[in-house]
Short mmCIF file of C-alpha atoms in Angstrom, two decimals:
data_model
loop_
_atom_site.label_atom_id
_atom_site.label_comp_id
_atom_site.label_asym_id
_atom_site.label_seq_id
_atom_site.Cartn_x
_atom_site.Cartn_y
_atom_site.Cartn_z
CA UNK A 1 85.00 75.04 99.81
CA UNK A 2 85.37 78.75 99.14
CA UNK A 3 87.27 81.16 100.82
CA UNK A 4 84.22 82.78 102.45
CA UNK A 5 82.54 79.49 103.45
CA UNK A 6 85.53 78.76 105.00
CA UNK A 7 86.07 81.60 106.63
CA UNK A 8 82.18 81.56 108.06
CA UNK A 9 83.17 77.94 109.16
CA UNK A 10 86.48 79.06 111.22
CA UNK A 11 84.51 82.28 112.71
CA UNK A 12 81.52 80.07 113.10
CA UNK A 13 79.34 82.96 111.95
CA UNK A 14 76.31 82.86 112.74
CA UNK A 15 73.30 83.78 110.46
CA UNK A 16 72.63 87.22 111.91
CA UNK A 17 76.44 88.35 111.83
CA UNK A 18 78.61 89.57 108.59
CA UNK A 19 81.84 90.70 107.87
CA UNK A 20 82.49 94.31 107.09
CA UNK A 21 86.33 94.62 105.26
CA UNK A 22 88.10 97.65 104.61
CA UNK A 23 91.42 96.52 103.73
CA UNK A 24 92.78 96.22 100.01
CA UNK A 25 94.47 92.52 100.45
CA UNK A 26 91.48 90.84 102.31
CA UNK A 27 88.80 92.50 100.26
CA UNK A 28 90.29 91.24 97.21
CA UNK A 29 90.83 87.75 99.13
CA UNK A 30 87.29 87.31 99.65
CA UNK A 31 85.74 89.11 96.34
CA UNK A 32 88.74 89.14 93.53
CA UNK A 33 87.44 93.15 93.86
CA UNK A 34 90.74 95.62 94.65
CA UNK A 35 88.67 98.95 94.06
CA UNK A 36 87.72 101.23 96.53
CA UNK A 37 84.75 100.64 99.08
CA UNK A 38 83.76 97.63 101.33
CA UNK A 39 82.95 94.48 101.04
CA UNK A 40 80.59 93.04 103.30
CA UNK A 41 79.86 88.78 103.76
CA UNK A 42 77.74 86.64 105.80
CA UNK A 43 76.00 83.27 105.08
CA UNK A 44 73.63 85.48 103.17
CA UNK A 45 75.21 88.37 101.96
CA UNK A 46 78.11 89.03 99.54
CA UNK A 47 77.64 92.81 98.96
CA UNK A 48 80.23 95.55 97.36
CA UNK A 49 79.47 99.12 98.72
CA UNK A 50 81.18 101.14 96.20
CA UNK A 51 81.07 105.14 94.13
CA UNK A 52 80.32 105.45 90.69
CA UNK A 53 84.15 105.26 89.37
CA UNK A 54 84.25 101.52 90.49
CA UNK A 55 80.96 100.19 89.88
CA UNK A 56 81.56 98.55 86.52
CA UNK A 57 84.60 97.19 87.58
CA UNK A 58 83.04 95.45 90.85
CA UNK A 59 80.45 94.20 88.21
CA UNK A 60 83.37 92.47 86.48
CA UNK A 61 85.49 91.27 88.89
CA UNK A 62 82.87 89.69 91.26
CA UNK A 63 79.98 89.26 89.18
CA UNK A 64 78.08 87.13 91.84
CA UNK A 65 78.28 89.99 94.34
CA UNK A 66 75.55 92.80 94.87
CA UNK A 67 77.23 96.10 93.98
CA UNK A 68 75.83 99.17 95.65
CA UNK A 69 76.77 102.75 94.68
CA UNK A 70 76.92 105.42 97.38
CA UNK A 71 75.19 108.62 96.23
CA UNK A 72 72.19 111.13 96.94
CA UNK A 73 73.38 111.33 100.35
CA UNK A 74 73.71 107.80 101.30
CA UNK A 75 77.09 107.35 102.64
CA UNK A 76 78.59 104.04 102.81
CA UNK A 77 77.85 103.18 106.31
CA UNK A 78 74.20 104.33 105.55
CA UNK A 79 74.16 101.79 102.92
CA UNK A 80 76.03 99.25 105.05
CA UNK A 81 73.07 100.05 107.99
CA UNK A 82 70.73 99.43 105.54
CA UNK A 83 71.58 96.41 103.95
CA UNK A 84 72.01 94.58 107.57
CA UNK A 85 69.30 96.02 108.69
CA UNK A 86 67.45 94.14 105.44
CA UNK A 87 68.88 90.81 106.49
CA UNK A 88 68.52 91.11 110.26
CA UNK A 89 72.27 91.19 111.14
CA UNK A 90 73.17 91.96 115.13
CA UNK A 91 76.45 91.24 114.88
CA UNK A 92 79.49 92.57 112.63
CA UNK A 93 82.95 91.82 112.68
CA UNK A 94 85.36 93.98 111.32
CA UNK A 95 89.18 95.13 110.48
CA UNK A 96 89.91 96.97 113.36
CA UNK A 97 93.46 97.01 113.46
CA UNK A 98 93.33 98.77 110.26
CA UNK A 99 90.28 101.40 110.37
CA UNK A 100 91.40 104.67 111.88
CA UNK A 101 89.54 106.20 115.24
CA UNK A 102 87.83 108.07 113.27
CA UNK A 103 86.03 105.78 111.34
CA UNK A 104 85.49 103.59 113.96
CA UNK A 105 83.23 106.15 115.69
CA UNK A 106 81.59 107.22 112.43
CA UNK A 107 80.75 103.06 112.07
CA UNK A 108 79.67 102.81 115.47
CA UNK A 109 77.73 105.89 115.17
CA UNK A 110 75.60 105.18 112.24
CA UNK A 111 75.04 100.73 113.27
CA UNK A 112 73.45 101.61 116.30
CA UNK A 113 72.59 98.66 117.88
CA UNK A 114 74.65 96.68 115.97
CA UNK A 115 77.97 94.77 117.89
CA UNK A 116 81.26 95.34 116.06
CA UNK A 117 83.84 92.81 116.90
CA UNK A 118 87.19 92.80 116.08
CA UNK A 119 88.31 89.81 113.02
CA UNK A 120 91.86 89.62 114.55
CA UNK A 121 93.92 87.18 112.29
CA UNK A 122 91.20 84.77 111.34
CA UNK A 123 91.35 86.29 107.50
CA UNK A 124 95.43 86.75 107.55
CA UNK A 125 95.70 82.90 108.73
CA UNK A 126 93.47 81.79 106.18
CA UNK A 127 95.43 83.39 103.51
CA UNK A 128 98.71 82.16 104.97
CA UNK A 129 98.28 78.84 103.34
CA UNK A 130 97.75 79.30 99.45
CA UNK A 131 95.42 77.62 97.07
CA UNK A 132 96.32 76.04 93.47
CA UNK A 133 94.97 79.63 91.92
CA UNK A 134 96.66 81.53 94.01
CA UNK A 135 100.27 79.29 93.75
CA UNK A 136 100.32 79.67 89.82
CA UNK A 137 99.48 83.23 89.97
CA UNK A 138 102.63 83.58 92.39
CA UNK A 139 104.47 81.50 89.99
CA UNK A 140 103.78 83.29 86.80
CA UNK A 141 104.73 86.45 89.27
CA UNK A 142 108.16 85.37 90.38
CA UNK A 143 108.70 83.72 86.74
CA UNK A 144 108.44 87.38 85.04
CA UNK A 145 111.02 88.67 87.88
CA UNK A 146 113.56 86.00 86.67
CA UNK A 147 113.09 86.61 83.75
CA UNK A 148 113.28 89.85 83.67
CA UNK A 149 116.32 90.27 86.00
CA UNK A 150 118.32 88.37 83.12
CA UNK A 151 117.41 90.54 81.35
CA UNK A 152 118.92 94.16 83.29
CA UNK A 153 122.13 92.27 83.23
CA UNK A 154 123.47 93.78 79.87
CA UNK A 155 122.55 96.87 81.29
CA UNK A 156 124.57 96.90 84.06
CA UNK A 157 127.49 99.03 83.37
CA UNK A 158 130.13 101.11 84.83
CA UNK A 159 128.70 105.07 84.80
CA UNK A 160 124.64 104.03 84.79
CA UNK A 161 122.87 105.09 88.14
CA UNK A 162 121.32 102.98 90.50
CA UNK A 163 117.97 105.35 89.73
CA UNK A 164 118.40 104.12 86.19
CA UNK A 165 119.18 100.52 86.80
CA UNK A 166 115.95 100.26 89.13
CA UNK A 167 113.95 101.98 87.09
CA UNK A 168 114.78 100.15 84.12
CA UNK A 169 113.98 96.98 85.57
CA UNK A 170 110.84 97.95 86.61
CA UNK A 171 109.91 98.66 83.11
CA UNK A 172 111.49 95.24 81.94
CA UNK A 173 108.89 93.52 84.35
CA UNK A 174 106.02 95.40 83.16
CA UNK A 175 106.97 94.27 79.57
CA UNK A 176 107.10 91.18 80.53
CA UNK A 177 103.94 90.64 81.88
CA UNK A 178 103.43 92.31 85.33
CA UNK A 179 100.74 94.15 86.11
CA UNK A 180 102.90 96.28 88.32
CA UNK A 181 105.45 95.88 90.77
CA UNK A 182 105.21 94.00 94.16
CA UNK A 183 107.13 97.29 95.90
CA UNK A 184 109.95 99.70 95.25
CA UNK A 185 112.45 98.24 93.20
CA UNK A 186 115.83 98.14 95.25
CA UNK A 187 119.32 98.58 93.55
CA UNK A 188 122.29 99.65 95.56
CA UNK A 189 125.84 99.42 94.65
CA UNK A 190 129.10 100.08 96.55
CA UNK A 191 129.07 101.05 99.68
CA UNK A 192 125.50 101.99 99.29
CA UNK A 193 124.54 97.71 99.72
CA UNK A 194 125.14 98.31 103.53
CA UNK A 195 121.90 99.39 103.52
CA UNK A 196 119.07 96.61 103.67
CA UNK A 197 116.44 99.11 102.41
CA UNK A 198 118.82 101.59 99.76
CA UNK A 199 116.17 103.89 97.93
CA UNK A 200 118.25 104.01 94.28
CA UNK A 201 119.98 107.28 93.82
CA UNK A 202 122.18 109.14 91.57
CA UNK A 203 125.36 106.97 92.42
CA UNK A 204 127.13 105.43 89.19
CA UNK A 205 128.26 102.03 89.14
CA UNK A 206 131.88 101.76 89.38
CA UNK A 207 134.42 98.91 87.67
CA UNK A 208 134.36 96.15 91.03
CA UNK A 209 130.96 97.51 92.95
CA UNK A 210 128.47 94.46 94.15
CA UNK A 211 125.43 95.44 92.92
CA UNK A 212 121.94 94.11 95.17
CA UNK A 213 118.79 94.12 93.45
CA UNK A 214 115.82 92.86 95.51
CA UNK A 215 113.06 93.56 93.09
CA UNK A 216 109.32 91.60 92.22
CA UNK A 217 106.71 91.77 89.46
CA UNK A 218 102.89 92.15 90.36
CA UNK A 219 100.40 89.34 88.49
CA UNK A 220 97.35 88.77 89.15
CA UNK A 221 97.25 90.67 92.77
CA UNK A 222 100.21 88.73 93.97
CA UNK A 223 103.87 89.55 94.78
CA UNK A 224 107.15 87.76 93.70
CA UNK A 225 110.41 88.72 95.51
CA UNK A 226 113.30 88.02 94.93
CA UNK A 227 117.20 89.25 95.51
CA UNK A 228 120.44 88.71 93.71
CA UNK A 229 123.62 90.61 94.33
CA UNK A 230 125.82 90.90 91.30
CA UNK A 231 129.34 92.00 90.81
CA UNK A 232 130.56 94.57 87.41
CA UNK A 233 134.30 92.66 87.78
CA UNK A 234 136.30 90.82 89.74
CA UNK A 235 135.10 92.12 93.95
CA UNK A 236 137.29 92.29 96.78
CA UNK A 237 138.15 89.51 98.78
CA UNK A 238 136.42 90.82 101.48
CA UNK A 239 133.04 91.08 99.45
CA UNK A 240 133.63 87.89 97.52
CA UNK A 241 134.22 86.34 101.15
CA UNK A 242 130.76 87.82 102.18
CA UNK A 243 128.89 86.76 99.66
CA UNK A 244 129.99 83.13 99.76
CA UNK A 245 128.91 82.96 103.84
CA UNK A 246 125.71 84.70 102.40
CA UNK A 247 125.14 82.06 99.84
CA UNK A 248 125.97 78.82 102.29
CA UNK A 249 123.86 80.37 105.05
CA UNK A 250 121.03 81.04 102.31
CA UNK A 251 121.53 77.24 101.10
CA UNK A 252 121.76 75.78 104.75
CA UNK A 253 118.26 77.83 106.08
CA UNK A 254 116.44 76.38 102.20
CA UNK A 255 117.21 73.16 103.92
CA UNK A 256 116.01 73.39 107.09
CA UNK A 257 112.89 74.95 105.88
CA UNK A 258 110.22 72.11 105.44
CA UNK A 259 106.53 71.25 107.67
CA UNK A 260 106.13 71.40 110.91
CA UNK A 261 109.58 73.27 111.70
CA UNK A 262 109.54 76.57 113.79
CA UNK A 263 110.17 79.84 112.37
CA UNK A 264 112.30 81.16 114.44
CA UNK A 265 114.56 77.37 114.32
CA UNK A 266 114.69 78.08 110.51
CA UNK A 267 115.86 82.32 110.79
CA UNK A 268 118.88 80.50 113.76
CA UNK A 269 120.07 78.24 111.60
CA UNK A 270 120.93 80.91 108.75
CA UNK A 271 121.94 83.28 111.53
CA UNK A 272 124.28 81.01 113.73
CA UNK A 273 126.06 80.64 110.62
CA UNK A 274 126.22 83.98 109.80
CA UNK A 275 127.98 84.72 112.99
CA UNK A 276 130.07 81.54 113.52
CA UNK A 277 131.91 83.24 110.32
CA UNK A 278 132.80 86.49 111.86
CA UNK A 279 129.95 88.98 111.02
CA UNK A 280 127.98 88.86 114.07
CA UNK A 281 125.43 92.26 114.25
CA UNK A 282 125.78 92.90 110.15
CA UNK A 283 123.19 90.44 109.65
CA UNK A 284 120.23 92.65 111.60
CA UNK A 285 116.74 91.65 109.76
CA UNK A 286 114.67 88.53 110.17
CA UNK A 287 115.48 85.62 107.83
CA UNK A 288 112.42 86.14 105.61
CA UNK A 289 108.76 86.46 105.51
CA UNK A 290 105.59 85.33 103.70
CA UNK A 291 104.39 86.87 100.80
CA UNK A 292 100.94 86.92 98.74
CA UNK A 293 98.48 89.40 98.09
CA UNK A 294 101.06 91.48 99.86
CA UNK A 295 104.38 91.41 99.77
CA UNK A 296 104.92 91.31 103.31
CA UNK A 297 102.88 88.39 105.08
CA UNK A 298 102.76 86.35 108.15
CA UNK A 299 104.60 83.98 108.87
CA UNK A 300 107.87 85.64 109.55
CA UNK A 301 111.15 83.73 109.65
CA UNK A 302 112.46 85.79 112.87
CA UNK A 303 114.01 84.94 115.77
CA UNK A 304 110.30 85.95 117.31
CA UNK A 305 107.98 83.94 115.61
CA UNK A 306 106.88 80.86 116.79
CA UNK A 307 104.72 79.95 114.29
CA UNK A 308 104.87 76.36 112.23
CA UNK A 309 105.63 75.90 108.70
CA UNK A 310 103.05 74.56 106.92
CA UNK A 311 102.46 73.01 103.51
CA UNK A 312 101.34 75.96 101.14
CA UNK A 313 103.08 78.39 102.54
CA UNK A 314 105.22 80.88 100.40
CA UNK A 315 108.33 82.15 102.27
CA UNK A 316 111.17 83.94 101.33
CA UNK A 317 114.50 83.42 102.79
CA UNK A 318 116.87 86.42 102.55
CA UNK A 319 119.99 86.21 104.58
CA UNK A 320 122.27 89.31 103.75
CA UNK A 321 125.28 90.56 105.55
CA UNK A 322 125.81 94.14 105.24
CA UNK A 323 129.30 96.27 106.12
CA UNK A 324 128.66 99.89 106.56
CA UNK A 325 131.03 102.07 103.96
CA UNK A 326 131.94 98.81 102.03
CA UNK A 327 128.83 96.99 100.73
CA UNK A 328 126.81 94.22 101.66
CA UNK A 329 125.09 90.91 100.26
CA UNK A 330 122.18 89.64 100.14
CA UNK A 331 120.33 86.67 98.63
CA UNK A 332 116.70 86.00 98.63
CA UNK A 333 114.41 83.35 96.84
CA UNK A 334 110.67 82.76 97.33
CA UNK A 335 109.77 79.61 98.14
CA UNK A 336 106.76 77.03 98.15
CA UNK A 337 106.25 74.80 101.25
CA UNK A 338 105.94 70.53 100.06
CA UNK A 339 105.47 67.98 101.77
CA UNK A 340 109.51 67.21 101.53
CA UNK A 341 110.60 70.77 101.92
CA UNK A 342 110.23 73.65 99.36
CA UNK A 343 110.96 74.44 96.14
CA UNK A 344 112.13 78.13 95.47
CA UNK A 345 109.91 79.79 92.60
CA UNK A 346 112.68 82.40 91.84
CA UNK A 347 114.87 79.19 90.78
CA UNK A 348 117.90 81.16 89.25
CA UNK A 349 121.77 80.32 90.45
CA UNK A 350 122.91 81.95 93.43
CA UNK A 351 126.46 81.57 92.02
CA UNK A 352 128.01 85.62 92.04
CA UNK A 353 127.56 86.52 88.57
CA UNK A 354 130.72 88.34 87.93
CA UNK A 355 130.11 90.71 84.55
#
């Protein structure tokens, strides 16, 4: 069944109500289209409202769509008006967690008439459990961030800057392959891994720093993520200490994680760990998260989330414990959801690498 026919099926849309998306991730979901514009679907409609610079590629990328080009002073929601008006639609749902006020009153303004409803999560649950296109597009993804994160290795030296470790990665996975990266490439070394979200700066690797990359390569629309934290010589006890609690919490959580588990049972048992070994508060994110189109998805592994693991899913499990002014640890895989359990796609040794 396709993707919209399913979704028409869980919304139980009727025959005089569409969809009207805004949003990059479910607009490509639905159409394989990530231009700018709308995309609008019903059980007779699958339309592309879109300007001149992205015509041609709508054309290509969902060449069973109707592509309309704004212009000559129709805006898009005069075009959107239009085309339900031509096929008798009363009823729209649409992205209204993501529209802005404004827009939302222009939309309102111009359908007339017309009842907007808001899609809530039916779209984001649907993509929560992945297809067989969409699970070799994230392997091929996390596959060219392996790859190419053997590769920085020879790179990583004492006197070269986080900024030019990071960035030289990044051009590593677009080498490789990637279209592009998932999101900003994180490298932090020293004292600067106490921080979960580092933005690489000017600091120069010294002889004993851990250095964290948590880094992914863009294919096909989807995201790999992955982290390793590496160490230029022999660390400190303290930090070799860390990271093997990191690793054994990271290892215990991978085995927990299988159907029909809870989310926040899997992000405890990772957690408990954590703090049964004497870091209690340095381990202050959730456990992991889901990741597709984007890189950040629902489920969450978090001590909130009540949600059930499911076959298909793709979650990452990160545990990290982070000490501020010393460094921190942190080791992440991305992982597919069997029957049995899951099977990371980021399948590299979580042994420290000591270079």
């Amino acid at each position: 069944m396709s993707r919209i026919l399913q979704l028409i099926e869980k919304l139980k849309l009727k025959d005089n109500e569409a969809l009207v998306l805004h949003s990059e991730p479910n607009k490509y979901y639905l159409s394989g289209y990530n231009g700018e514009g709308l995309v609008v679907v019903s059980s007779r409609i699958k339309a592309i409202i879109t300007d001149f610079r992205y015509t041609e590629q709508a054309e290509a990328q969902a060449s069973d769509f109707e592509i309309l080009m704004i212009g000559n002073g129709k805006s898009y929601n005069v075009l959107l008006q239009s085309l339900l008006a031509k096929h008798q639609v009363i009823s729209v749902y649409a992205e209204l967690d993501f529209i802005s006020h404004l827009s939302y009153e222009a939309l309102t303004e111009c359908l007339q008439g017309i009842s907007i409803q808001d899609l809530g999560n039916a779209l984001t649950q649907l993509r929560a459990i992945k297809d067989e296109t969409e699970l070799s597009y994230l392997k091929k993804a996390c596959q060219i961030t392996v790859d190419s994160f053997k590769d920085i290795l020879p790179y990583i030296k004492v006197g070269v800057s986080e900024r030019e470790l990071a960035a030289r990665l990044e051009f590593i996975m677009k080498s490789r392959g990637g279209e592009g990266i998932a999101f900003d490439t994180i490298c932090a070394a020293g004292a600067n891994g106490s921080l979960p979200h580092a933005v690489p700066g000017d600091y120069k690797v010294q002889p004993h720093d851990m250095i964290t990359f948590d880094f992914g390569a863009k294919y096909k629309g989807y995201c790999a993520d992955m982290t390793r934290t590496v160490s230029l010589g022999t660390p400190s006890d303290t930090m070799a200490n860390v990271y093997n609690v990191v690793m054994e919490a990271q290892a215990l959580a991978r085995k927990a994680l299988k159907p029909g588990v809870v989310c926040k049972d899997v992000d405890a048992v990772a957690r408990d760990y954590i703090h049964a070994h004497g870091f209690e508060g340095r381990f202050g994110h959730g456990l992991g998260h889901a990741v597709g189109i984007e890189v950040h998805e629902n489920p969450r592994l978090s001590g909130f989330c009540d949600d059930i693991v499911q076959v298909n899913h793709v979650l990452t499990v990160e545990p990290g414990i982070y000490l501020p002014g010393i460094g921190g640890v942190r080791i992440e895989d991305s992982c597919i959801i069997t029957q049995d359990g899951n099977v990371p796609m980021t399948d590299i040794s979580r042994e420290l690498i000591i270079l």
